[in-house]
Short mmCIF file of C-alpha atoms and ligand atoms in Angstrom, two decimals:
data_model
loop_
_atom_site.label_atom_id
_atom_site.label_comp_id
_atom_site.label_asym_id
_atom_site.label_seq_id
_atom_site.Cartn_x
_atom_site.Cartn_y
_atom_site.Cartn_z
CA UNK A 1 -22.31 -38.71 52.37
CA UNK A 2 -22.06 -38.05 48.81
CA UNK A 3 -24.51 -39.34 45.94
CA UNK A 4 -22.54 -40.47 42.43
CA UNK A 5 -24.88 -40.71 39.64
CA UNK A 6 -23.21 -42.46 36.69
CA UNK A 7 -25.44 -41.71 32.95
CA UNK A 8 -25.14 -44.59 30.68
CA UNK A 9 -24.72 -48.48 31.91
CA UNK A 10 -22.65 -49.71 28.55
CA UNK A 11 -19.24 -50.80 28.58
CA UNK A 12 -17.79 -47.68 29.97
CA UNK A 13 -20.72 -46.78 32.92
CA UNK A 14 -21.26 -50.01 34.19
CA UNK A 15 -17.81 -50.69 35.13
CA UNK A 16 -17.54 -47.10 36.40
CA UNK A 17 -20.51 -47.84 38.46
CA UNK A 18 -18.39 -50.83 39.87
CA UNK A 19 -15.34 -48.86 40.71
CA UNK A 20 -16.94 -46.14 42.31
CA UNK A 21 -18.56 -48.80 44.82
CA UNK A 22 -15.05 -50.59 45.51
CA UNK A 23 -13.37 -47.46 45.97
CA UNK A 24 -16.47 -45.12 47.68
CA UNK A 25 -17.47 -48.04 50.20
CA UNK A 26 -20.51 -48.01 52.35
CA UNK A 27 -20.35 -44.17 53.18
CA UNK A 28 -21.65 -42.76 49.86
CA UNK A 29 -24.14 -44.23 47.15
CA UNK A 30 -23.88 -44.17 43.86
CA UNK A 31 -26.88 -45.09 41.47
CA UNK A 32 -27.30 -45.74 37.58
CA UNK A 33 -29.14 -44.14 35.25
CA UNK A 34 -30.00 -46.11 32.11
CA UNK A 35 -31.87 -47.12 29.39
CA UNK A 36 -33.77 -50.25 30.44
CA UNK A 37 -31.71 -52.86 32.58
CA UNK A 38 -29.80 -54.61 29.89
CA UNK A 39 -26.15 -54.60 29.64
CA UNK A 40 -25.49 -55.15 25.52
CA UNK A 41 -21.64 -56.13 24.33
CA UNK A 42 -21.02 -53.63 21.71
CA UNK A 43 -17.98 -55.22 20.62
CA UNK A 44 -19.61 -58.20 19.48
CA UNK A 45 -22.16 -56.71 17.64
CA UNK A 46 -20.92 -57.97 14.19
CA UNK A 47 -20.76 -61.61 15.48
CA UNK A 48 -24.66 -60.81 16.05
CA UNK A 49 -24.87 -59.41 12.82
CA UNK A 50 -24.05 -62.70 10.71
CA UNK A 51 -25.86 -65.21 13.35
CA UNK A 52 -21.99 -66.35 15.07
CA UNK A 53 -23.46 -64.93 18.57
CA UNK A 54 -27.17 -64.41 19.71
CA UNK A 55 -28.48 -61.70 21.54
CA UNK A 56 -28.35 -63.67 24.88
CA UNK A 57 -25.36 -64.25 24.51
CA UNK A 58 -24.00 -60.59 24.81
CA UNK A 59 -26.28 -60.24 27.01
CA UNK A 60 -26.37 -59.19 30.95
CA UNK A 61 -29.41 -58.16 33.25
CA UNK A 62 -28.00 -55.49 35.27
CA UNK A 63 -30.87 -55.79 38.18
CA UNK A 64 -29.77 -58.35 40.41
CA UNK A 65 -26.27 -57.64 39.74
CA UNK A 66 -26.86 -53.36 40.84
CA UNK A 67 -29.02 -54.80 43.71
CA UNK A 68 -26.33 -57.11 44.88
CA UNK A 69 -23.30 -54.26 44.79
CA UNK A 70 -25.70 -51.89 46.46
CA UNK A 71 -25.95 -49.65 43.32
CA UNK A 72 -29.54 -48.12 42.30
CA UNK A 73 -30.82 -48.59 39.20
CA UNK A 74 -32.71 -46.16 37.33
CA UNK A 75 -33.84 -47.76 33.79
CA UNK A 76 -35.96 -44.90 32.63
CA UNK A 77 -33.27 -42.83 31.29
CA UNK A 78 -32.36 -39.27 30.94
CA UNK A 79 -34.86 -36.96 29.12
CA UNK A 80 -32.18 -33.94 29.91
CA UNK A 81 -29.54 -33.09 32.24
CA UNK A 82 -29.55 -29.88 34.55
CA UNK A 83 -26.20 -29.43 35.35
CA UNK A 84 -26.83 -26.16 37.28
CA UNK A 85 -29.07 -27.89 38.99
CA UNK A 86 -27.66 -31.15 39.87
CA UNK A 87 -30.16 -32.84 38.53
CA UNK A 88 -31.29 -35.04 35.76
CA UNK A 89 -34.74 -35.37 35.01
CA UNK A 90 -35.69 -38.48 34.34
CA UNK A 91 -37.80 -40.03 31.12
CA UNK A 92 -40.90 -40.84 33.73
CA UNK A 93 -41.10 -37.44 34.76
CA UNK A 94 -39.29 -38.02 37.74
CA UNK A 95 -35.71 -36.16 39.05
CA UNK A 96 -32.34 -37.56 40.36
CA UNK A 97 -29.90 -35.35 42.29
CA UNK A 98 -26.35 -35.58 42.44
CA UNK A 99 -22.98 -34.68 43.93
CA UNK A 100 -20.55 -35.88 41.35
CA UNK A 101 -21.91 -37.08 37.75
CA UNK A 102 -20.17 -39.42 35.66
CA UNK A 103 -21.55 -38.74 32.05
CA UNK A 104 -20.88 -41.78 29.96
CA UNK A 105 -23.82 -41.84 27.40
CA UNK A 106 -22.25 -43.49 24.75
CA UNK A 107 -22.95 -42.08 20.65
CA UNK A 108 -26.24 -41.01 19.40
CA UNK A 109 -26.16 -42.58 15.73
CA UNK A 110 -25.88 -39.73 13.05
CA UNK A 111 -28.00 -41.33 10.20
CA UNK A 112 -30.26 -38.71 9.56
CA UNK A 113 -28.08 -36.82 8.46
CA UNK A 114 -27.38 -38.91 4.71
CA UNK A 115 -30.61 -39.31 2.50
CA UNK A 116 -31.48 -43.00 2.51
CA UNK A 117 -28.78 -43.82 5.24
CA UNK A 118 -29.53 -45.78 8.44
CA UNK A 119 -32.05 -49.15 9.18
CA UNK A 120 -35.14 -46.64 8.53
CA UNK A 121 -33.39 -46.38 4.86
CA UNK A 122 -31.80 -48.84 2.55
CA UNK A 123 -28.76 -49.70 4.89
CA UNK A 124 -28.07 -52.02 7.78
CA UNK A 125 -26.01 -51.06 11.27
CA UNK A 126 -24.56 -53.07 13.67
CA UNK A 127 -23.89 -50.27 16.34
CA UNK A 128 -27.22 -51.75 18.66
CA UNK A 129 -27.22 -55.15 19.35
CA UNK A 130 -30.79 -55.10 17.88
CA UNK A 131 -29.54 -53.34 14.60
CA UNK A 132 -26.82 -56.46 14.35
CA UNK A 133 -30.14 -59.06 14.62
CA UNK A 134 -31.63 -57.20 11.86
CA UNK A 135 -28.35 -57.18 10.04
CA UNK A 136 -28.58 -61.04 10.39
CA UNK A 137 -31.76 -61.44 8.89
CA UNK A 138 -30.68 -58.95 5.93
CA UNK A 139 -27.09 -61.20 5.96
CA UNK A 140 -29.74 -64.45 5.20
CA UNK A 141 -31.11 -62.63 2.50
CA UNK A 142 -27.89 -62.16 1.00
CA UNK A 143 -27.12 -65.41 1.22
CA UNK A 144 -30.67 -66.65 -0.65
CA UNK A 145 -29.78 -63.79 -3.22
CA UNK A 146 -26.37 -62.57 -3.45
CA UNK A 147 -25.65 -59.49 -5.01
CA UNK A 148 -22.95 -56.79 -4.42
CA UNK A 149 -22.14 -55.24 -1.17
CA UNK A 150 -20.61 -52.01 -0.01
CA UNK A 151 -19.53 -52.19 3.92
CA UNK A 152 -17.15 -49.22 5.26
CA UNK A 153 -17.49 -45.79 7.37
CA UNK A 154 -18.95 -42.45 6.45
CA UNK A 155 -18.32 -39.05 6.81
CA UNK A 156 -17.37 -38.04 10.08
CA UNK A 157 -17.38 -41.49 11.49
CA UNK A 158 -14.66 -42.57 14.30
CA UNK A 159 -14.94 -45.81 14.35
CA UNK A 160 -13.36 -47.73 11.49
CA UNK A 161 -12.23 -51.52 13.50
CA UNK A 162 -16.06 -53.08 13.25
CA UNK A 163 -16.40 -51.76 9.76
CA UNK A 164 -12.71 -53.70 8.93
CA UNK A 165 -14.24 -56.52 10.92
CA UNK A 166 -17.44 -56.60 9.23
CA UNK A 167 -16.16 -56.86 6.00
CA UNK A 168 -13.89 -59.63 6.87
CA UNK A 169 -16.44 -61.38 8.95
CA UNK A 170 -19.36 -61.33 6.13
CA UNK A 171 -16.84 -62.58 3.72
CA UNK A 172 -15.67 -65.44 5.69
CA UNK A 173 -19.95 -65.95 6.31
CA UNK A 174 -20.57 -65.93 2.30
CA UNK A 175 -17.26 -68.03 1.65
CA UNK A 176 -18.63 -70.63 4.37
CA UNK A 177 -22.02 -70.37 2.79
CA UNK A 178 -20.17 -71.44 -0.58
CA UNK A 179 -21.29 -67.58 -2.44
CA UNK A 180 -19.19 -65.48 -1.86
CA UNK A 181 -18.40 -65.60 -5.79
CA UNK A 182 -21.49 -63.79 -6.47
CA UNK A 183 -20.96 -61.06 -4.24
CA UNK A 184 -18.66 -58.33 -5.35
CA UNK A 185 -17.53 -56.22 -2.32
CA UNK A 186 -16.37 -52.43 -2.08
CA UNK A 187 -15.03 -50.89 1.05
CA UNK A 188 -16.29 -47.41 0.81
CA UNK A 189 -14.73 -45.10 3.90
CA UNK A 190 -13.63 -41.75 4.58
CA UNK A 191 -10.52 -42.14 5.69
CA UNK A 192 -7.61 -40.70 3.24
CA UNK A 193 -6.25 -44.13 2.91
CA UNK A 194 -7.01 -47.69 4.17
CA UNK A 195 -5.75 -48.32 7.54
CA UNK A 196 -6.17 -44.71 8.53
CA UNK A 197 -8.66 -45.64 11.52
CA UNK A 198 -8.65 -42.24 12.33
CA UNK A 199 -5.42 -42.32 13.80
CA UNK A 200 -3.13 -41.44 10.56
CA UNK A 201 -2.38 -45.19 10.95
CA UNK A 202 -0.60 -47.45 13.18
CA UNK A 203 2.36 -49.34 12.97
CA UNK A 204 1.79 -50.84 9.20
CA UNK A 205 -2.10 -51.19 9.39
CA UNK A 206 -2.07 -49.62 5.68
CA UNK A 207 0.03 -52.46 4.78
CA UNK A 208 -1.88 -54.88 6.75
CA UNK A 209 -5.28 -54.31 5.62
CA UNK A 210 -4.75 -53.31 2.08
CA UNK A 211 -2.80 -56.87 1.99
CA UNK A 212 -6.06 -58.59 3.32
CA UNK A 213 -8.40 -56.55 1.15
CA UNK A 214 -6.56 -57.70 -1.88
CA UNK A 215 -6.54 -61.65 -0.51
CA UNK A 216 -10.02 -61.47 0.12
CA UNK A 217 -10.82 -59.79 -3.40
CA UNK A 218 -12.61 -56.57 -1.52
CA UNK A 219 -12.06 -53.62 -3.65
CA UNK A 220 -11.81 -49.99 -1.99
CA UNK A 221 -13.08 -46.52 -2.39
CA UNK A 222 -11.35 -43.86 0.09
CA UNK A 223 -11.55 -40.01 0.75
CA UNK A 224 -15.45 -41.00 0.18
CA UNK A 225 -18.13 -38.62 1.10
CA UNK A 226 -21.88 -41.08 1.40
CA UNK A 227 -24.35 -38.91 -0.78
CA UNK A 228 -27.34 -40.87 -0.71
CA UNK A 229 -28.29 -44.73 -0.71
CA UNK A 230 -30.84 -45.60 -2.70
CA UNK A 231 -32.19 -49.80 -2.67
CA UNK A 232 -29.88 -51.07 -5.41
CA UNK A 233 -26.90 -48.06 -5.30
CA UNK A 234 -24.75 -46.30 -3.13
CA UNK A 235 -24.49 -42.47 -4.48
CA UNK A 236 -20.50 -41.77 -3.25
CA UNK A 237 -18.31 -38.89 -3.87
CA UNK A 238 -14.57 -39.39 -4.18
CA UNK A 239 -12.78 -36.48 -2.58
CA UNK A 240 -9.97 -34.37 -3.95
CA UNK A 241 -7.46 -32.94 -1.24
CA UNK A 242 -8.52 -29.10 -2.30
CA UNK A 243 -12.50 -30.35 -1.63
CA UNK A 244 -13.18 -30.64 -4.84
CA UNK A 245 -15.18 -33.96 -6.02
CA UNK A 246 -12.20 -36.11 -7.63
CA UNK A 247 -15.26 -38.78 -9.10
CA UNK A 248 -18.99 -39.43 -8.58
CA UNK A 249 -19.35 -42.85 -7.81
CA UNK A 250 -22.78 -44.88 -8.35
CA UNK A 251 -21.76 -48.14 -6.41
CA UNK A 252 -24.47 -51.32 -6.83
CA UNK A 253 -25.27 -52.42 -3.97
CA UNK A 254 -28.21 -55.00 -2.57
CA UNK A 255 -26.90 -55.05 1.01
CA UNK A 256 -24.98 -51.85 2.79
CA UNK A 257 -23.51 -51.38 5.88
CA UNK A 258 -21.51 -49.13 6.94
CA UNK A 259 -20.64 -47.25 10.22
CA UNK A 260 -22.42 -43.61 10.66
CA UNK A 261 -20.96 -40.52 12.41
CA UNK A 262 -21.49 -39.98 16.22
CA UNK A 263 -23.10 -37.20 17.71
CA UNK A 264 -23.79 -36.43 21.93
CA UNK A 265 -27.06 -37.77 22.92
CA UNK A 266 -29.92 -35.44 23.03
CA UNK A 267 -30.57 -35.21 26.47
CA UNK A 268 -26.97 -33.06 26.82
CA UNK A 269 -26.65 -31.34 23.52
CA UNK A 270 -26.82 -27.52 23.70
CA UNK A 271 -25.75 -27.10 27.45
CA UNK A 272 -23.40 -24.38 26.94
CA UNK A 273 -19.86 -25.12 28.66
CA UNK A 274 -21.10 -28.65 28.94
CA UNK A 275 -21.44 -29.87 25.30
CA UNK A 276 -19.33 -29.15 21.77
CA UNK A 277 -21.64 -28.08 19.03
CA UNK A 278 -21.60 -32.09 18.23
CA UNK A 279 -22.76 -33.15 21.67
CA UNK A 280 -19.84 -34.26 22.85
CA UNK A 281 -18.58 -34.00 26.47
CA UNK A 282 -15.89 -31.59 27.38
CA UNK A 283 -13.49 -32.76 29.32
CA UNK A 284 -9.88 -31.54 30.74
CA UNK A 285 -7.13 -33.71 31.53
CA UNK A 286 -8.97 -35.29 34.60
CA UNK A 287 -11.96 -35.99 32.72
CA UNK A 288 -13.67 -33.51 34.23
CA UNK A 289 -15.41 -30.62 32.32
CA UNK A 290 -14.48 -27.07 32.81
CA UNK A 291 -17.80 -25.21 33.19
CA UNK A 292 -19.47 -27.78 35.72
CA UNK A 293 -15.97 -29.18 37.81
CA UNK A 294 -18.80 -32.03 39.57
CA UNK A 295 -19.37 -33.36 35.91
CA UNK A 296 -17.27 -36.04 34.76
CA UNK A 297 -17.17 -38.22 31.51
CA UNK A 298 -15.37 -41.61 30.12
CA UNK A 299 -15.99 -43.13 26.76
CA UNK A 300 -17.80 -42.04 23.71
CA UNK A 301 -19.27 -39.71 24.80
CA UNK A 302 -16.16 -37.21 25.41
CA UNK A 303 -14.88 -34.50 23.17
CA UNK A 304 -11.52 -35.67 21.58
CA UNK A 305 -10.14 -33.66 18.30
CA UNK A 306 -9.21 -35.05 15.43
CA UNK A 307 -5.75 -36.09 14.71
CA UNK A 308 -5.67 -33.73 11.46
CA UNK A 309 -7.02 -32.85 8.67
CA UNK A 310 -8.27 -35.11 5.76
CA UNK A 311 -10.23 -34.34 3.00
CA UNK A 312 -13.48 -35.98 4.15
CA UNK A 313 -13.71 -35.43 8.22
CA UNK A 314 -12.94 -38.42 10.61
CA UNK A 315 -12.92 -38.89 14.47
CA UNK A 316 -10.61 -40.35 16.65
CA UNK A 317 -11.88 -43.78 17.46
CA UNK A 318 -12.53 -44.21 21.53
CA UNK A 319 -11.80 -47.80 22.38
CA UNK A 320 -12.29 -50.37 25.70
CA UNK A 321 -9.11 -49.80 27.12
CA UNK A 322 -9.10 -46.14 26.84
CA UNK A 323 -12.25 -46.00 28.17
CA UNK A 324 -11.38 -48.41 30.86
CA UNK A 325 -8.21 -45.93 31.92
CA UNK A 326 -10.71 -42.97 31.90
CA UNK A 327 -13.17 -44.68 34.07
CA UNK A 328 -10.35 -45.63 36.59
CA UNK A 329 -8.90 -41.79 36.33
CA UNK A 330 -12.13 -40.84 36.97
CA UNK A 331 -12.72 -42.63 40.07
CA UNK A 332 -9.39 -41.98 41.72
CA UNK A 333 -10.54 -38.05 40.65
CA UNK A 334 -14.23 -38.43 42.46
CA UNK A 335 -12.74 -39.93 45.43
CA UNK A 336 -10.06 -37.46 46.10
CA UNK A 337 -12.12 -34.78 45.79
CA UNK A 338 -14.96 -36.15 48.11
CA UNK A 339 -11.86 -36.56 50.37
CA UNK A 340 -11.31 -32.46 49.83
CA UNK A 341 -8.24 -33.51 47.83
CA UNK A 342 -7.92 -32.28 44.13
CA UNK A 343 -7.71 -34.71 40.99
CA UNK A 344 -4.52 -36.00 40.26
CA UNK A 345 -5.00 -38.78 37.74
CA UNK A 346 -4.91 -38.71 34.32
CA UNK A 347 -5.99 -41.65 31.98
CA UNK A 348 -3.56 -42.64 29.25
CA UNK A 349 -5.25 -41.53 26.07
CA UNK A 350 -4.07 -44.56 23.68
CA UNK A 351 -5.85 -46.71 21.42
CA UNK A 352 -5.33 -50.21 21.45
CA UNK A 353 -7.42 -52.35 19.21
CA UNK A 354 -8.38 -56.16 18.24
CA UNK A 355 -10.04 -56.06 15.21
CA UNK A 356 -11.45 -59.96 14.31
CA UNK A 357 -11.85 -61.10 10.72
CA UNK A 358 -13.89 -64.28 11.47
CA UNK A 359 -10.60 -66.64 11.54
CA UNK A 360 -7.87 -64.06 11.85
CA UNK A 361 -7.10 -60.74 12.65
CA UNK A 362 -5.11 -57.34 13.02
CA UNK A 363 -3.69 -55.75 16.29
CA UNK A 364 -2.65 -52.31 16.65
CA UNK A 365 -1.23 -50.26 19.70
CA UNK A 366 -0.80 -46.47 19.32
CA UNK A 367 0.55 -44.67 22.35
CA UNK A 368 0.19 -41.70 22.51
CA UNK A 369 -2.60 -41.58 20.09
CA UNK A 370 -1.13 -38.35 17.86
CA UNK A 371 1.55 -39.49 16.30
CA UNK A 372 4.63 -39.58 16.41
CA UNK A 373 4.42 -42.35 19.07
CA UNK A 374 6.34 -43.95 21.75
CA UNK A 375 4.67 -47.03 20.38
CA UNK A 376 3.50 -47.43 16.99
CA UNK A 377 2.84 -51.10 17.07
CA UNK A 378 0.28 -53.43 14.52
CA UNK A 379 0.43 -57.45 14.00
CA UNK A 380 -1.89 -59.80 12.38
CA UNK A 381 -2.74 -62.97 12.96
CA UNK A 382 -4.88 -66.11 14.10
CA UNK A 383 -4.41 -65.08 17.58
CA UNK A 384 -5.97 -61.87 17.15
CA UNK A 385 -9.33 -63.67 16.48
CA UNK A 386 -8.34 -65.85 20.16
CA UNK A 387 -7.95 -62.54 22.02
CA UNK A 388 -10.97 -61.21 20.55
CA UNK A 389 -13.24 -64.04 21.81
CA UNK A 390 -10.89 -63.85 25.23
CA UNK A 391 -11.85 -59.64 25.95
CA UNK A 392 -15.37 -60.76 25.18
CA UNK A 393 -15.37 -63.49 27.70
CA UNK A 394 -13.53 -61.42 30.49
CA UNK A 395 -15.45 -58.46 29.75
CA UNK A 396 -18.90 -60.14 29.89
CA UNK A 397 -17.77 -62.17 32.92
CA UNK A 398 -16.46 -58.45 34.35
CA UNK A 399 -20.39 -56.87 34.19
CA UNK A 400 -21.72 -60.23 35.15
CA UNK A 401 -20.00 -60.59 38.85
CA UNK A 402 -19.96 -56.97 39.57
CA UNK A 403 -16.12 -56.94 40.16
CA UNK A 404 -13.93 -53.94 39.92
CA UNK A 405 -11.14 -55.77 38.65
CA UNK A 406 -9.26 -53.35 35.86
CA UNK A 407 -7.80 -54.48 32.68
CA UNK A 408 -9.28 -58.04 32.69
CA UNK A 409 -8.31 -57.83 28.49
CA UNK A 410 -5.33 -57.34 29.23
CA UNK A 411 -5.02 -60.34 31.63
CA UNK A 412 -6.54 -62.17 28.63
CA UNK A 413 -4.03 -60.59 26.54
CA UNK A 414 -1.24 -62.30 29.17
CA UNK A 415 -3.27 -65.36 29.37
CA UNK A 416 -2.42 -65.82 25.75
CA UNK A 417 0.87 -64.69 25.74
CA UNK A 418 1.20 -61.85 23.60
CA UNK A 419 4.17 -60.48 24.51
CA UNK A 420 3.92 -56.97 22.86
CA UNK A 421 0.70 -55.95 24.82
CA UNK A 422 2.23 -57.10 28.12
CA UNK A 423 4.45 -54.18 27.99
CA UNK A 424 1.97 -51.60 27.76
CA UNK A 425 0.99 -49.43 30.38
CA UNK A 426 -2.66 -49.27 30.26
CA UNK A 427 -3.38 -47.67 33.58
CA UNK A 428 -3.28 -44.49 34.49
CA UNK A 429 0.44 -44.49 35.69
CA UNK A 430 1.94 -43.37 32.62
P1 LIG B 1 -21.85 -47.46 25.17
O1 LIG B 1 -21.26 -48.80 25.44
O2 LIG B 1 -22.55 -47.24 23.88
O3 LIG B 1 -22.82 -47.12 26.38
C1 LIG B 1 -23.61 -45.96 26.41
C2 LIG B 1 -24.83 -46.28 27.23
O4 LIG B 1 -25.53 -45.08 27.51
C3 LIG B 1 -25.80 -47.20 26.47
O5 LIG B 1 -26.15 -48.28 27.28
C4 LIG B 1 -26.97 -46.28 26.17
O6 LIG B 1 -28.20 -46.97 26.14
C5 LIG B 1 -26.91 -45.33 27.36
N1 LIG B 1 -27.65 -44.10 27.13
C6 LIG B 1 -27.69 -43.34 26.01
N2 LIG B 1 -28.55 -42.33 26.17
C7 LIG B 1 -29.07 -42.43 27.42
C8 LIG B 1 -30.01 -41.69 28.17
N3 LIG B 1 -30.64 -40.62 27.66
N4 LIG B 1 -30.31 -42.11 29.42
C9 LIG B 1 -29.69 -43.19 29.95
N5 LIG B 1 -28.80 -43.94 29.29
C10 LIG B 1 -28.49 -43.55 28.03
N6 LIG B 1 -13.84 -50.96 21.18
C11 LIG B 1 -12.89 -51.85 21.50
O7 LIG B 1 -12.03 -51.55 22.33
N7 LIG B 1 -12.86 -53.08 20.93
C12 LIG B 1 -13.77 -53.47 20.04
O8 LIG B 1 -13.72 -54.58 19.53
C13 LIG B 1 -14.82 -52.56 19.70
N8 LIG B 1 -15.78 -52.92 18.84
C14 LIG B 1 -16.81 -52.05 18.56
C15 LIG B 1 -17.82 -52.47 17.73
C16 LIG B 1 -18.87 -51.60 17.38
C17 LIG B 1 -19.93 -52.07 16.48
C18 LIG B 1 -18.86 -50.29 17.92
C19 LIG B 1 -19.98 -49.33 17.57
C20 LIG B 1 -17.87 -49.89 18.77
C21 LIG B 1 -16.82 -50.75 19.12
N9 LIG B 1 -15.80 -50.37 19.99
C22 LIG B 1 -14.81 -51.28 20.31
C23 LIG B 1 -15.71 -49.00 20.53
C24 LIG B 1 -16.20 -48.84 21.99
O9 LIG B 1 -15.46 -49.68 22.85
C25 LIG B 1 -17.68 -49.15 22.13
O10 LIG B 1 -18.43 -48.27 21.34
C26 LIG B 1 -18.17 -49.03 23.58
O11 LIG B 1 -19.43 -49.63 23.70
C27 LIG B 1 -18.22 -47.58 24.04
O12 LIG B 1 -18.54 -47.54 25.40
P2 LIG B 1 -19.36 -46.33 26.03
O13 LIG B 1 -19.58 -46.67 27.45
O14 LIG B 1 -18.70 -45.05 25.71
O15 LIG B 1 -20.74 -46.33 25.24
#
């Protein structure tokens, strides 16, 4: 009988956790590590942020769902992992062994690492669900007395959609709260150029979102390096391609939020052969890592290069159904290799991305992820902000019944007939 310890119970772990009890059955247990025994929605995090969800809402108490699949629950969390060992030691004090590990921890938030950045400093975050609450009551405050805002994506950050989708989503929130003409809005990021996501672009997002930012009167700063925020500026530094500072930048700001850079969680960082210098998981083509062949990872927590070089550093963005297809490679991998086989499946490394503005939207598929692409697809539209609502519905309703069933966004994608997203393989046949 073999024991599979999955780390992490977010959107990547928990549904691991489900497919490894579908496709292990009754012969081997597998168990969950986690901090506390709440499953949180990241995705909708900037619906928390300006009061359009509750925390409840996003919400979903793992225990009697674990219980009821047969899959142990461990809410104390990692302290550190002993991969020679087999072992993580637990928070508590206390140990868990394993056969197979699936590592899928997630970011640790990088806001130390900017003077003044983070919810300790002058800025707001909607990466927890309980930053986004706090966001909400700073998003009130706003309201009572507006004042400019800066919103966008710092050095070294990977994930650009929810800083897109907060800008659009606090500007429809100010236009519905009838002030949004008091509130002057700059889009400060480090990508080269808007619509960069990380990716070099996709499809036309330049086109896209430039084209919104200019109907929605947000102005932008890119190639921007996030000096320092102090509580009424934003000390930026506009980047030259050479690495030269092009402009200093002292933007006003009364409300600031903008996405941080990711680093591995503590608990793994400095394992040699385990860990990058960042924290991040290394991982071969099977998702398993090279120094420790028992050790597997899916989601943020994985070590993907960077697309190229830009003048201010960005990270390729890790979405759901990547994460999804590297849960399900994963799996298949585990399995063969309790059944002495070898790993065979590789997920399909793609990014595919809803990004909701409130009361519209862009799409974008990019496969493979480096361009040039077999598909280099984007869209925008009402139905974006449909599909948005429909992955949060299936994917909520996914951790909720404690169903392996892959891909339920993209059923929601069929549901609503988008053509274009039918098409894509999303699996791991590709
Ligand atoms: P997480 O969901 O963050 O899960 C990691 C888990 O590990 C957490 O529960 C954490 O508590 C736990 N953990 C950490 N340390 C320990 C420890 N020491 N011991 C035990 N447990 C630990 N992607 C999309 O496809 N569509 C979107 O619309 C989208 N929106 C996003 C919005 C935001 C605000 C963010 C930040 C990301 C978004 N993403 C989106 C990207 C990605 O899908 C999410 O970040 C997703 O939650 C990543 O899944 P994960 O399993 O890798 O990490």
């Amino acid at each position: 009988m073999a024991h599979v310890v999955v780390l992490g119970a977010g959107l990547g772990g928990t549904i691991a956790a489900y497919e490894l009890r579908d496709k292990l059955g009754a012969d081997h247990s597998v168990s969950v590590v986690s901090n506390g025994n709440r499953f949180h929605f990241v995705p909708s995090n900037p619906w928390v942020g300006v009061g359009w969800r509750d925390k409840a809402a996003i919400e979903v108490d793992l225990d009697a769902v674990f219980a009821k699949r047969h899959i142990a629950l461990h809410p104390q969390g990692a302290q550190r992992l002993h991969p020679k060992e087999r072992r993580i030691e637990l928070r508590d004090g206390g140990s868990i062994s394993y056969d197979y590990l699936v590592i899928a921890t997630g970011p640790e938030l990088a806001f130390d690492e900017i003077d003044g950045f983070g919810p300790s400093g002058h800025t707001q975050s909607i990466c927890h669900v309980d930053h986004a609450l706090e966001t909400k009551k700073a998003v009130d405050a706003l309201i009572a007395n507006p004042g400019p805002v800066v919103i966008g994506a710092v050095q070294g950050a990977s994930c650009f959609g929810p800083a897109y989708e907060f800008a659009f989503i606090l500007d429809k929130a100010l236009r519905d709260a009838k002030v949004r003409d008091r509130v002057p809005m700059t889009f400060v990021t480090s990508e080269p150029y808007i619509g960069h996501l990380g990716l070099d672009g996709v499809g036309d997002t330049r086109g896209l979102l430039e084209g919104e930012m200019r109907q929605h009167h947000i102005k932008w700063i890119c190639n921007a390096r996030l000096d320092k925020v102090e509580k009424d500026k934003a000390l930026v530094s506009e980047i030259a391609e050479d690495g030269s500072i092009l402009k200093a930048h002292e933007v006003p700001q009364v409300f600031t939020m903008m996405l941080p850079a990711f680093r591995g969680i503590e608990a793994l960082r400095g394992i040699e052969g385990l860990t990058n210098p960042r924290g991040f998981v290394l991982a071969d083509t099977y998702q398993r890592n090279p120094a420790f062949p028992e050790v597997f990872s899916v989601g943020v927590c994985v070590a993907i290069p960077p697309v190229g070089k830009t003048p201010v550093p960005v990270g390729v963005p890790k979405t759901g159904f990547m994460i999804e297809s590297m849960v399900t490679a994963t799996v298949h991998n585990i399995d063969r290799l309790i059944h002495n086989q070898q790993p065979d499946a590789i997920a399909s490394w793609n990014a595919v991305c809803l990004a909701d503005f409130g009361d519209s939207g862009i799409a974008f598929v990019a496969q493979p992820q480096i361009p040039p692409r077999n598909v280099n697809w984007s869209s925008s539209g009402k139905w974006v902000h449909l599909a948005k609502i429909a992955f949060e519905k299936y994917f909520l309703h996914k951790v909720r019944s404690g169903k392996s069933e892959p891909f339920y966004e993209r059923l929601a994608m069929q549901a609503l007939g988008i053509e274009k997203l039918k098409e894509i393989k999303l699996d791991t046949e590709e």
